[in-house]
Every structure is written in structure tokens, then in C-alpha cells.
Tab-separated table of C-alpha atoms and ligand atoms in Angstrom:
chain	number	residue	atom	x	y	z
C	1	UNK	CA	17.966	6.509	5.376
C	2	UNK	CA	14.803	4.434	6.314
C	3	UNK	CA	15.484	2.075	8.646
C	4	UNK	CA	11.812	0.582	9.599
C	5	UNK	CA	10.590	-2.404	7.955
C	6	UNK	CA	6.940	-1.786	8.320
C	7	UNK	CA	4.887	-5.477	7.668
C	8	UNK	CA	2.772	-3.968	4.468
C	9	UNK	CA	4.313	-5.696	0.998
C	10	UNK	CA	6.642	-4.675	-0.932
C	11	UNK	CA	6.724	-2.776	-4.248
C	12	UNK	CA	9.176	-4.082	-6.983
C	13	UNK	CA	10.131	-2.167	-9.588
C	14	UNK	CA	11.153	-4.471	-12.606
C	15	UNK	CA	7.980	-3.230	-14.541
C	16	UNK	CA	8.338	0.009	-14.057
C	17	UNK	CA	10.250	0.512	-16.976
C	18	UNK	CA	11.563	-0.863	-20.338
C	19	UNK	CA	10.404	-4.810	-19.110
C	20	UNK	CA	6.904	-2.982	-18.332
C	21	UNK	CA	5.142	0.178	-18.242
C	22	UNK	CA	7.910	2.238	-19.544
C	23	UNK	CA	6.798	4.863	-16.995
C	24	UNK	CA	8.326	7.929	-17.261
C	25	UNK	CA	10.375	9.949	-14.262
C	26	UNK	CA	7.246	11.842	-13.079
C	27	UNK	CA	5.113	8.377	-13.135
C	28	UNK	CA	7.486	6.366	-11.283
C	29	UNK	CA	7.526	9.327	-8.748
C	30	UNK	CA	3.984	9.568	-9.034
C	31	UNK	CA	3.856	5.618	-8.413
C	32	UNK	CA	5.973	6.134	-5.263
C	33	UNK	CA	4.450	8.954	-3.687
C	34	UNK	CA	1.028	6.735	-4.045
C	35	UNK	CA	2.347	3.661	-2.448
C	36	UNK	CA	4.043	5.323	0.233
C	37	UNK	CA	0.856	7.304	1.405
C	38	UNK	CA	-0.689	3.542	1.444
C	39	UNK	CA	2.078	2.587	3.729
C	40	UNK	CA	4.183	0.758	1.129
C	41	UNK	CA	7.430	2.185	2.245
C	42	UNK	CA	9.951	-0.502	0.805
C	43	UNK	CA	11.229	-0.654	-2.846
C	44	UNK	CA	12.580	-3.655	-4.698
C	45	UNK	CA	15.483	-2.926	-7.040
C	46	UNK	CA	17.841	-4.520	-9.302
C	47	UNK	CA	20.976	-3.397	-11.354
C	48	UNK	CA	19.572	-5.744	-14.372
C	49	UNK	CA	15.632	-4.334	-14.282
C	50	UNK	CA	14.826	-3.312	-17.626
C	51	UNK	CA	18.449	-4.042	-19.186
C	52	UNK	CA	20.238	-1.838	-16.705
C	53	UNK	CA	17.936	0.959	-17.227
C	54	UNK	CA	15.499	0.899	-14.194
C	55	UNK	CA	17.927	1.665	-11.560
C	56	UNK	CA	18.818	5.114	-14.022
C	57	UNK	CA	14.804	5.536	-14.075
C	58	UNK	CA	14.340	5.327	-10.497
C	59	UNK	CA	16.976	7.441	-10.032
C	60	UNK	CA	15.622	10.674	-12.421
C	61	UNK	CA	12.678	9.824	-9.836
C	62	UNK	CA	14.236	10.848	-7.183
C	63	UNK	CA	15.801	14.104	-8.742
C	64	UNK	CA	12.724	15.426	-9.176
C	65	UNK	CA	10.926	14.634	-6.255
C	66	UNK	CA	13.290	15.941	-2.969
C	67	UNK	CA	12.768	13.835	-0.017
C	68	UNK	CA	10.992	10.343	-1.895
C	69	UNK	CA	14.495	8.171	-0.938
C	70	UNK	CA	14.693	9.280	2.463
C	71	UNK	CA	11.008	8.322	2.460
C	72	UNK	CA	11.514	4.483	1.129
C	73	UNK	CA	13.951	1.404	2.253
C	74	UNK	CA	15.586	0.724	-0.934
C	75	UNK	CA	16.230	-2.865	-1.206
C	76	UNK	CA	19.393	-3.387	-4.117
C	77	UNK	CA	19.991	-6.952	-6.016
C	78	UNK	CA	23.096	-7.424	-7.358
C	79	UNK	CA	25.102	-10.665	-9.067
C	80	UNK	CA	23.202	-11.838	-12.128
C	81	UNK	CA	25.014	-10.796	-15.473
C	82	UNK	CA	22.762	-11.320	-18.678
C	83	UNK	CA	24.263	-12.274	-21.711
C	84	UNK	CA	23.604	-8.478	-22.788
C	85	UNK	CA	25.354	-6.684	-19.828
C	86	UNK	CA	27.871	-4.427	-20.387
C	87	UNK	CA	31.228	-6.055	-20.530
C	88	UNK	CA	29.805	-9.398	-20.294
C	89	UNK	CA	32.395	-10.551	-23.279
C	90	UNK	CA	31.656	-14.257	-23.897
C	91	UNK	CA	27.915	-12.934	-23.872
C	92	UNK	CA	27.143	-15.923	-21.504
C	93	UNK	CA	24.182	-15.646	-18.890
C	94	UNK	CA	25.776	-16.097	-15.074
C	95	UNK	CA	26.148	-15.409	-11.532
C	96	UNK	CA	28.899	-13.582	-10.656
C	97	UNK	CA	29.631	-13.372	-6.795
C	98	UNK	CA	33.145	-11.953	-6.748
C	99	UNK	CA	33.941	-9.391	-4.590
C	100	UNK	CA	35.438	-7.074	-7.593
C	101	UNK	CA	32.040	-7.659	-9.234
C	102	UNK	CA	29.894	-7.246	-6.334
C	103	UNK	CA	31.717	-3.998	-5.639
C	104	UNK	CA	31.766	-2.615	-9.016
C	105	UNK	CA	27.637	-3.747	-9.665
C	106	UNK	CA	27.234	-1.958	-6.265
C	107	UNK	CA	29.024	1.759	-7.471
C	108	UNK	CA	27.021	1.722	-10.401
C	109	UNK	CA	23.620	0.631	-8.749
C	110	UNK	CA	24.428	3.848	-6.476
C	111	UNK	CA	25.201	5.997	-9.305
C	112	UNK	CA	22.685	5.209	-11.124
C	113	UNK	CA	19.881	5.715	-8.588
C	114	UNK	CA	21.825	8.693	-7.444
C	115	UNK	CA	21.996	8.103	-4.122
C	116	UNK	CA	24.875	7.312	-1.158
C	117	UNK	CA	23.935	4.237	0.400
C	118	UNK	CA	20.931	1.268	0.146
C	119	UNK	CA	18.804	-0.026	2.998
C	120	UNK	CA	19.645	-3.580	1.969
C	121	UNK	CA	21.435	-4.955	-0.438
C	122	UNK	CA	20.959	-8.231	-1.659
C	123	UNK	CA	22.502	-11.474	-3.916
C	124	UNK	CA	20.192	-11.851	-6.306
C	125	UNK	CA	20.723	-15.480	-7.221
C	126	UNK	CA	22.536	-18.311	-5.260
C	127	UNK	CA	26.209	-18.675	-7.257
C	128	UNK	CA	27.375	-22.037	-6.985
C	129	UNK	CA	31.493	-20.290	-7.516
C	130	UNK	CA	30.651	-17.642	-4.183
C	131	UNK	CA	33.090	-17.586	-1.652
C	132	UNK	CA	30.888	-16.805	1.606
C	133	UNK	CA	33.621	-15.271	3.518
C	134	UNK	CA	35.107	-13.257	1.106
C	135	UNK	CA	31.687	-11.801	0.383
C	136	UNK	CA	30.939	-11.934	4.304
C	137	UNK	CA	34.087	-9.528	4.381
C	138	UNK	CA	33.145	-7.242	1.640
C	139	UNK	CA	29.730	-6.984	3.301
C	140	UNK	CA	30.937	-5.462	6.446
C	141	UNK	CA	34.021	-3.229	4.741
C	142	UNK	CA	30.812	-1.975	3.081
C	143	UNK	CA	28.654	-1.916	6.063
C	144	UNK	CA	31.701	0.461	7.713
C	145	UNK	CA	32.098	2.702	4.783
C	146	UNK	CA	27.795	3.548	4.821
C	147	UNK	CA	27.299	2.455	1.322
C	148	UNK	CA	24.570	-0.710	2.491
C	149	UNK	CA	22.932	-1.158	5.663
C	150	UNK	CA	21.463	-4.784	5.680
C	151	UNK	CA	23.080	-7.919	4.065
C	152	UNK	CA	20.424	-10.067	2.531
C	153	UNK	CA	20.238	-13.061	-0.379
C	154	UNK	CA	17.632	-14.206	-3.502
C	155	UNK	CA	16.800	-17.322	-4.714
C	156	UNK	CA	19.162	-19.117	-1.760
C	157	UNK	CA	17.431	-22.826	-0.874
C	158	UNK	CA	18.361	-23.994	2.555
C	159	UNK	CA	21.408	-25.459	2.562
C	160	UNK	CA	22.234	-22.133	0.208
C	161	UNK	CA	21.155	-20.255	3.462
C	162	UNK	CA	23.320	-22.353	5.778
C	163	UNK	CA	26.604	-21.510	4.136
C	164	UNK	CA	26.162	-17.712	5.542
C	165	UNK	CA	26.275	-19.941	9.111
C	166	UNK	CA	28.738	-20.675	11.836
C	167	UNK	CA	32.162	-20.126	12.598
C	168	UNK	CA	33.451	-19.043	8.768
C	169	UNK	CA	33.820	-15.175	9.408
C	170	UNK	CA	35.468	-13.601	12.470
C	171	UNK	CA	33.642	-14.438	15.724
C	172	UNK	CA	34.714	-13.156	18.800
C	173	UNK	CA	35.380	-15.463	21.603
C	174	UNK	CA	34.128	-14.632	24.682
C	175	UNK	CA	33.943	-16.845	28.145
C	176	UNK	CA	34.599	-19.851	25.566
C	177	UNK	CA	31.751	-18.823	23.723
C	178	UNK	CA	31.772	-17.295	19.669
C	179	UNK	CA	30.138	-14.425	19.443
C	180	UNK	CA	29.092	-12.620	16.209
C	181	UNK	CA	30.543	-15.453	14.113
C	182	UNK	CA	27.045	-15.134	11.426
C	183	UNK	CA	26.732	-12.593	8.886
C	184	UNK	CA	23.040	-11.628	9.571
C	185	UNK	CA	21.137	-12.034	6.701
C	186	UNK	CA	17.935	-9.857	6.833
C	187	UNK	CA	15.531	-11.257	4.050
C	188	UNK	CA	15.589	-14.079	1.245
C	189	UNK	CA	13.468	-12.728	-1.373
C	190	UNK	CA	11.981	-16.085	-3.057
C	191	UNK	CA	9.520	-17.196	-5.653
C	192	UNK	CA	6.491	-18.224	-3.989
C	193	UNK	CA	2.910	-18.166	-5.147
C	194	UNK	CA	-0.231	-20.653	-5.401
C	195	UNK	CA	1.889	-21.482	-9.077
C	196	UNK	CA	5.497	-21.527	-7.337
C	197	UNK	CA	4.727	-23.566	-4.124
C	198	UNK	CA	8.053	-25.860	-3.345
C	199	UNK	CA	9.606	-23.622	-0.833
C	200	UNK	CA	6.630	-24.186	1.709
C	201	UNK	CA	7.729	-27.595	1.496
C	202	UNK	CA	11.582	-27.791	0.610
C	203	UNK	CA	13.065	-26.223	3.434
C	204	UNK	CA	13.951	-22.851	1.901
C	205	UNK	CA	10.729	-20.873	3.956
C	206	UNK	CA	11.893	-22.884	7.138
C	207	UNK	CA	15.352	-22.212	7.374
C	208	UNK	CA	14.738	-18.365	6.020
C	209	UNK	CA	12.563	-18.231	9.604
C	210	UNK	CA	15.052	-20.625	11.568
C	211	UNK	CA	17.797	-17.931	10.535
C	212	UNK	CA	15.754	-14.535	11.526
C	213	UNK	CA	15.266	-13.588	7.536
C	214	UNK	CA	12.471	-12.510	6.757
C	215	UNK	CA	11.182	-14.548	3.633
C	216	UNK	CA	10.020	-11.795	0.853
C	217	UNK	CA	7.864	-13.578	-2.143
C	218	UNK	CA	8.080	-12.653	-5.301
C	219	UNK	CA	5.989	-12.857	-8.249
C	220	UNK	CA	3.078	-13.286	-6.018
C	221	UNK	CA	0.454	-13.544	-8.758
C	222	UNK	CA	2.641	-15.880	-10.814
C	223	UNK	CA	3.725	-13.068	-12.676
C	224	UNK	CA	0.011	-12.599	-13.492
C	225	UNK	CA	-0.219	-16.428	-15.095
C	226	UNK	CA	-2.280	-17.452	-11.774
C	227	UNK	CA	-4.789	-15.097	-13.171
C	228	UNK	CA	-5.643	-16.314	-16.427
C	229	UNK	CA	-8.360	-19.214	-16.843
C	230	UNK	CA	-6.343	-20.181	-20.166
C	231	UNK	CA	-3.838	-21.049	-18.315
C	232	UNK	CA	-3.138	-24.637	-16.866
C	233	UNK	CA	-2.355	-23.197	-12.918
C	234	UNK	CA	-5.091	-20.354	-13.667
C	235	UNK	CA	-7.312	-23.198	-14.698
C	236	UNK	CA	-7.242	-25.452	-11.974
C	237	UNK	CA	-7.860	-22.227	-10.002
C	238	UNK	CA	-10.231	-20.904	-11.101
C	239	UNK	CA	-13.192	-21.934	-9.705
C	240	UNK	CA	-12.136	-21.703	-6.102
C	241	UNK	CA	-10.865	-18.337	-6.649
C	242	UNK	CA	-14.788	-16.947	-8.158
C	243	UNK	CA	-16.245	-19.355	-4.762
C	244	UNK	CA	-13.677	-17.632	-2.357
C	245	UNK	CA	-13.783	-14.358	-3.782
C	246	UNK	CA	-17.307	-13.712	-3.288
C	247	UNK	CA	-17.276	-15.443	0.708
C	248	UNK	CA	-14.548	-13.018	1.282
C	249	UNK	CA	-15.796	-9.824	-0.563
C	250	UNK	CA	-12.357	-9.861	-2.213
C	251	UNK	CA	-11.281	-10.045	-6.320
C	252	UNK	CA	-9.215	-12.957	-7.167
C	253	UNK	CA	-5.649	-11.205	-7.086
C	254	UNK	CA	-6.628	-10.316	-3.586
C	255	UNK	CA	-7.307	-13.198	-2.987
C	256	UNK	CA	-4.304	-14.718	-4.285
C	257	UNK	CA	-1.955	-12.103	-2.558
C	258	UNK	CA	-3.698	-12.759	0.988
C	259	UNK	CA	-2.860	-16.325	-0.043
C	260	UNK	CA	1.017	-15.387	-0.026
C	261	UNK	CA	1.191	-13.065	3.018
C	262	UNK	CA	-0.645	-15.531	5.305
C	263	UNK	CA	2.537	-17.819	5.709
C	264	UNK	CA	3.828	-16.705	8.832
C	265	UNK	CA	7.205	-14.351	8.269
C	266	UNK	CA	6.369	-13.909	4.983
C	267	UNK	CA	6.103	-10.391	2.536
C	268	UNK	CA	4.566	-9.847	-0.715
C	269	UNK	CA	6.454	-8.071	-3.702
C	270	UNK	CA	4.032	-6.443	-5.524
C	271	UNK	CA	4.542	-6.785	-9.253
C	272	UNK	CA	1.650	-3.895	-10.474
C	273	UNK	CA	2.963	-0.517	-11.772
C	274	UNK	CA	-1.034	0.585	-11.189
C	275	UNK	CA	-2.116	2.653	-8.091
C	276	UNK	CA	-5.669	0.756	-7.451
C	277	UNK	CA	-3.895	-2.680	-7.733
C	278	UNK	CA	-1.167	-1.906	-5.180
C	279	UNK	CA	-4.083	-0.368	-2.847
C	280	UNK	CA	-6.435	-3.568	-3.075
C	281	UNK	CA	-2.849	-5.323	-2.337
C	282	UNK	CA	-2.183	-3.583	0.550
C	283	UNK	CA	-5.662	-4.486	1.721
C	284	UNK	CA	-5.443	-8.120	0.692
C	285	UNK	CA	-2.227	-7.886	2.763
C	286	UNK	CA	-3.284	-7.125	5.854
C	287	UNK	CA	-5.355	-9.650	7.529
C	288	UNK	CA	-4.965	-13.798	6.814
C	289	UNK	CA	-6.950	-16.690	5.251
C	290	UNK	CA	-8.987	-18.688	8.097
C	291	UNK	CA	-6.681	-21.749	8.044
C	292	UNK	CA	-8.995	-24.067	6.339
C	293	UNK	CA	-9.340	-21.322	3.405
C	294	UNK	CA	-5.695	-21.302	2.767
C	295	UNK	CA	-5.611	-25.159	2.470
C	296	UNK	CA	-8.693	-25.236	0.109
C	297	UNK	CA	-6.687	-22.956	-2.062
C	298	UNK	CA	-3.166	-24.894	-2.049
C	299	UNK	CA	-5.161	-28.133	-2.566
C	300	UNK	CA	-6.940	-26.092	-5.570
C	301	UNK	CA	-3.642	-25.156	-6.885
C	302	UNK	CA	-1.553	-28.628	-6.414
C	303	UNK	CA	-4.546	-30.864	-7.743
C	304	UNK	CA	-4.442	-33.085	-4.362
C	305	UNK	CA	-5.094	-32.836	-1.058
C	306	UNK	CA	-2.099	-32.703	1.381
C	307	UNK	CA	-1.565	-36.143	3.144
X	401	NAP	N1	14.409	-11.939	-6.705
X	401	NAP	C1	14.066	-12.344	-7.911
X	401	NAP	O1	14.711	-13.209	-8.519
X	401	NAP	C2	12.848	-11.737	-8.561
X	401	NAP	C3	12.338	-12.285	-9.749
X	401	NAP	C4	11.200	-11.698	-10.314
X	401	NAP	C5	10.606	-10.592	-9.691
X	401	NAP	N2	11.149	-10.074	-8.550
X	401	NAP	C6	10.540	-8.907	-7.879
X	401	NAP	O2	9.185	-9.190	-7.614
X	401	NAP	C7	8.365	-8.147	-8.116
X	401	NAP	C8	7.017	-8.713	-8.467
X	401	NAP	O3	7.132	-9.685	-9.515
X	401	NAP	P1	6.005	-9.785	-10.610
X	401	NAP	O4	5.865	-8.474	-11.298
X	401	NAP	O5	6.226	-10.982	-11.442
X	401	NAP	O6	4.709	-9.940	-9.632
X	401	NAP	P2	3.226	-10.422	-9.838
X	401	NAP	O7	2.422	-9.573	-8.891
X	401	NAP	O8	3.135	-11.889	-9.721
X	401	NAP	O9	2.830	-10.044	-11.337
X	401	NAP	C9	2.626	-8.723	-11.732
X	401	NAP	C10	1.912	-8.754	-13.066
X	401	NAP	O10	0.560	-9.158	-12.837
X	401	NAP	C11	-0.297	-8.155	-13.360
X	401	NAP	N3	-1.467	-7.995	-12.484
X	401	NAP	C12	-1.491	-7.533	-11.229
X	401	NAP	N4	-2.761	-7.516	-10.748
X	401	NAP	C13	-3.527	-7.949	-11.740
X	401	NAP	C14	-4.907	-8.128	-11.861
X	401	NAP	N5	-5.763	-7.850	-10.845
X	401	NAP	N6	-5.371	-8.597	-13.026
X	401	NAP	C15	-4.537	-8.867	-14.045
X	401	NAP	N7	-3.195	-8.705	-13.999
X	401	NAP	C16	-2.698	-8.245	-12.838
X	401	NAP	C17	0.506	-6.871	-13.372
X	401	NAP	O11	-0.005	-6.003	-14.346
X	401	NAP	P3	-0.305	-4.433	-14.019
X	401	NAP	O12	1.011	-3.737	-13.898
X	401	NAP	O13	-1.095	-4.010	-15.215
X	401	NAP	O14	-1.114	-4.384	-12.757
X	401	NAP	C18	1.892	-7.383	-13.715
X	401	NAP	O15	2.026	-7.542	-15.113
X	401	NAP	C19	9.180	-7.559	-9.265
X	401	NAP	O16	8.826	-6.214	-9.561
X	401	NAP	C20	10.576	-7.641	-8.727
X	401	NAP	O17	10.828	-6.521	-7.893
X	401	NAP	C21	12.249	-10.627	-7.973
């Protein structure tokens, strides 16, 4: 069990397999053994990566390689069912927040990865049919039994957040005063990138701070569309990206990634499946934008100036 939560990004693994690289065992423990000797020591996970194969994948990485999950906080994602999944009759895409789901997504994300319990686990998208305190319950049952450690949510806008709040689940009263009446939710794991901008501005990175989550960003290159000059984001882009990158001695994903983990309380997931990327991430990770950099490059990105 890791329980540190170190401030270097994130890796996600939804590449690392059949919706990627198609790595094999060894690679993916390769992969891991490389990040976590550049101080990536937390793993992003979900029971639907690669058609409900990654988790299996990750898992035959961890047979062979004793003492790689006891290295790594293994973030799980749970909820979505695609209209593929197994037993997903009607075949329709949802969100499925019941407890019996949640519970049965959550033995088979253990099974498959082969291992007793998961650093945090996590709703992957905000269900408008979720019951908060049923799941609220469920969380702690689970919480008691070892099988997760921290409680955390995807996708969830503010007033998505604020339905984890208040007096819903059993406080404890003491001197007239509720006590432990929140669920703590440890991260909201959101889109956010110089392509995917609106939670700067909507509330959702605010209350994710006001609530003591950390706010973890996925798809920090645009899933790699920020990259490409063809493409209308990558476009607008790209000539502050080549000016920047040469005042800051840094390539434009760099760039783009010390972009992202510049907003205060915020963490990169790092999409790459390739060693030298997640290196030059970790660097681009480390230090922030001067202010006036990181407002040149929104502006860049948004086609106006803020007001
Ligand atoms: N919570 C959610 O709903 C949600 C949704 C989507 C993703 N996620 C998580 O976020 C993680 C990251 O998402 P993402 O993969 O879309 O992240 P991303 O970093 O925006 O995109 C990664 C893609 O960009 C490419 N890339 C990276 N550096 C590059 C460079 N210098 N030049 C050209 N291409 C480059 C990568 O290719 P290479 O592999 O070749 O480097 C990869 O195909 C996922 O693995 C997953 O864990 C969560």
C-alpha cells in the first residue's frame, strides 16, 4: 500500500494497451519501473481501458515484477458501462452509480489487476441517477473491509462536487457541532488543457480546491490534438508555442504540460506510453510559467484576451 501522494504527475494507463500501444506484460512493467525511478509513483486506472482489458494487462504486470504495486498508488475508476461491456444487455452507453454495480465493477477491477485493495478509487463520470449517500455508505463499508483507501470522483462540475457536502451521511454531533458529516473526496480527475479550458472558469477547479480535492487533469496535451498545426486549437497555437519554447529551452508538449501543472492544486495525467516523453513531463512538471507566460498562452489558445 502506497499511501504518499508525491506532487510529480500522474501516469494513466488507457494507452497502454488495446486503445494504444498494445504493450505487452514486460513493457508495461518496463514502463512502470521507468516512471517510478523518475518519481512518477501514481497510476491512473480504469475497469473500461482498452475494452476491459487494461486492468487484466496491468495486472500480468505486476505478476511478473514482485514489489511494482506496493511501489505505486493505484488510482481505480469505476461507473461508466460502454455499450460493449459485458452484460450491458440493451447495449446502451451509461453511468451506472448503484451500489450493486459499484461493488461488483470494484471485485473485478481487483481481480483483474490481482491485487487486495486500491489507493483510491474513483467515479469516473458524474451520474445524474447516483444516490450520494448510498454510495457515501458503500464507500466507507469498503473503506472498513481494506478493499479502497481514498474516495474520489471524475468529470464532477461544482454543484456535482457539492452533493458529496453537508449533513447527508452520518455526522457525529458533538458540543452542538456535526462532526465528520462529509465524505472526503481526495481528487476530481478533470479534462483540462490549453484545448479543454472551461473548468478554470466554471467553477469545477474552484470548488475541487474549496473542498480539499486535489484537481488531477487529464488529457493534458488534448489527447495530442494541441500538438498538431493541422489542427484548429494546434493552429492557433502554434506560433506561441515555437516563440515560448525556445525563451524557455523547452519542446512544445513541455511546454504545454507546464501550462497545466501551473494552476495552483492541480496534477497532470500523463497520456505517453514512451519513457523520454514521461521524463521531459516530469521536468516540464516541476517548476511554473512566470504569470504573464501562462496568460500569453491561454489568450493564444482562446483567440482573445481575458477582460
Ligand atoms: N477521467 C477521465 O474521464 C479520463 C478521460 C481520458 C483520459 N483519462 C486519463 O488521462 C490519461 C491521459 O490522457 P491522454 O492520453 O489523452 O493524454 P495526453 O497527454 O493529452 O495525450 C497523450 C497522447 O499524446 C501523444 N503525445 C505525447 N507527447 C507527444 C509529443 N511530444 N508529440 C506528439 N505526440 C505526443 C501520446 O503519444 P505517445 O504515447 O506516442 O507519446 C498520446 O497518444 C489517460 O491515460 C487516462 O489515464 C481520464
Amino acid at each position: 500500500m502506497h499511501e504518499s501522494r508525491s506532487s510529480a504527475p500522474i501516469l494513466g494507463s488507457m494507452r497502454f494497451g488495446e486503445w494504444g500501444a498494445r504493450l505487452s506484460p514486460e513493457g508495461v512493467a518496463d514502463l512502470l519501473e521507468g516512471a517510478l525511478d523518475l518519481g512518477i509513483d501514481t497510476l491512473d486506472l480504469a475497469d473500461i481501458y482498452g475494452g476491459h482489458t487494461t486492468n487484466a494487462l496491468v495486472g500480468a504486470a505486476f505478476a511478473r515484477r514482485p514489489g511494482l504495486r506496493q511501489r505505486l498508488h493505484l488510482i481505480a475508476k469505476i461507473g461508466i458501462v460502454m455499450a460493449s461491456s459485458p452484460g450491458n444487455a440493451r447495449g446502451v452507453q451509461h453511468y451506472d452509480s448503484s451500489v450493486s454495480h459499484l461493488r461488483r465493477a470494484l471485485d473485478e477491477s481487483l481481480r483483474a489487476l490481482g491485487v487486495e485493495r486500491v489507493d483510491t478509487l474513483m467515479l469516473h463520470r458524474f451520474d445524474p441517477l447516483l444516490e450520494p449517500a448510498a454510495i457515501a455508505d458503500w464507500v466507507r463499508e469498503e473503506q472498513t473491509a481494506g478493499r479502497i483507501g481514498a474516495f474520489g470522483v471524475s468529470n464532477f462540475d461544482a454543484h456535482a462536487i457539492a452533493l458529496f457536502d453537508g449533513v447527508l451521511f452520518d455526522g457525529v454531533l458533538f458540543g452542538g457541532t456535526l462532526l465528520g458529516g462529509m465524505l472526503p473526496i481526495a481528487a476530481n480527475q478533470i479534462e483540462l488543457s490549453l484545448a479543454h479550458d472551461a473548468a478554470l472558469d466554471d467553477g469545477t477547479l474552484a470548488a475541487t480546491r474549496a473542498r480539499g480535492a486535489e484537481a488531477q487533469a487529464w488529457s493534458p496535451l488534448g489527447g495530442g490534438a494541441l500538438l498538431d498545426p493541422q489542427s484548429s486549437i494546434g493552429g492557433r497555437l502554434h506560433g506561441a508555442l515555437q516563440t515560448m519554447s525556445a525563451e524557455f529551452g523547452l519542446d512544445p508538449a513541455s511546454l504545454l504540460l507546464r501550462w497545466v501543472a501551473t494552476v495552483p492544486g492541480v496534477r497532470a495525467v500523463l497520456g505517453s506510453t514512451k519513457i523520454e516523453r514521461l521524463r521531459e513531463g516530469v521536468r516540464a512538471c516541476a517548476e511554473p510559467l512566470p504569470r504573464d507566460a501562462w496568460y500569453a498562452l491561454w489568450e493564444a489558445a482562446r483567440g482573445r484576451a481575458v477582460p
